[in-house]
Coordinates of C-alpha atoms in Angstrom, one line a residue:
X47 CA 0.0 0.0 0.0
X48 CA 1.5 3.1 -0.8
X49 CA -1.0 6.0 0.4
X50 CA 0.8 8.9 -1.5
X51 CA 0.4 7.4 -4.7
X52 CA -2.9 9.2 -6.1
X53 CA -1.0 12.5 -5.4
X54 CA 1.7 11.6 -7.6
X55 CA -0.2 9.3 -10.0
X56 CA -1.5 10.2 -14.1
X57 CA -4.8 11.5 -13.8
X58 CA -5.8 9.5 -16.9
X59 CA -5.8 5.7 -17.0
X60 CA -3.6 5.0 -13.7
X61 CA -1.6 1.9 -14.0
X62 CA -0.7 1.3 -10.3
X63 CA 2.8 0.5 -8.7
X64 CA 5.3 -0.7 -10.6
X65 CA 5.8 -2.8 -7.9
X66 CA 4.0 -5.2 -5.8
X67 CA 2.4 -8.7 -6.0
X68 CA -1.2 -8.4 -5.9
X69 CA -4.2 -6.2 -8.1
X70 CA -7.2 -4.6 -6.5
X71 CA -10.2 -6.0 -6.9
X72 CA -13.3 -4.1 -7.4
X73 CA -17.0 -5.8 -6.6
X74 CA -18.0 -8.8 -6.2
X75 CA -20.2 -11.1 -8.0
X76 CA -24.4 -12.0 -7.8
X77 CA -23.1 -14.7 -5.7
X78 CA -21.7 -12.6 -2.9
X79 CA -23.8 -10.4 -0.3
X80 CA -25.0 -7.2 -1.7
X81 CA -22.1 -5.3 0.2
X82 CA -19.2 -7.4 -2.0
X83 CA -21.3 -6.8 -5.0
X84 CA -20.8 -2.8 -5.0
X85 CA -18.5 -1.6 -7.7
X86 CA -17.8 0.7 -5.2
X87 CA -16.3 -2.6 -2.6
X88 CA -12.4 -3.2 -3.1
X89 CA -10.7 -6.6 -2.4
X90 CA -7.2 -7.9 -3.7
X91 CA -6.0 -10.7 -5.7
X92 CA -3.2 -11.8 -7.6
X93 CA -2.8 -11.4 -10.9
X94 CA -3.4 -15.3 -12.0
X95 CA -6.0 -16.1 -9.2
X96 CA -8.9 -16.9 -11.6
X97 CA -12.5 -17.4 -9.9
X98 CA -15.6 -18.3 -11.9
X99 CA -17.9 -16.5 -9.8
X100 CA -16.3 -12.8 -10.4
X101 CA -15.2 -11.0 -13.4
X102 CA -16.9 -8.8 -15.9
X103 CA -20.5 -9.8 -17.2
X104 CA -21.4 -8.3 -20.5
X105 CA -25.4 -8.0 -21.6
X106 CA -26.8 -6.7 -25.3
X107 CA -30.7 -7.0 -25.6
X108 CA -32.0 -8.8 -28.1
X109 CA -33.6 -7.1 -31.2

């Protein structure tokens, strides 16, 4: 955790540390409690810790 990083960091499309062994996390999935579902709730995870119960969900309504 480095909590002087947003002060220093590119206000467009922030990369994060150079450094470090794990990603943040943000949500959860429709199989968590509603608080871990927020996009707004943070968590951490390595880079290859795959889950099939969180990612990114796509949707496109049928014409």
């Amino acid at each position: 955790h480095d909590a002087a990083y947003y002060a220093r960091s590119p206000q467009d499309d922030p990369q994060g540390p150079d450094a470090g062994r794990v990603k943040v996390r943000r949500g959860g999935s429709w199989h968590t409690w509603p608080l871990y579902a927020r996009c707004a709730y943070r968590n951490w995870n390595t880079p290859v810790t795959r889950y099939t119960l969180v990612g990114i969900r796509l949707v496109m309504e049928a014409d």
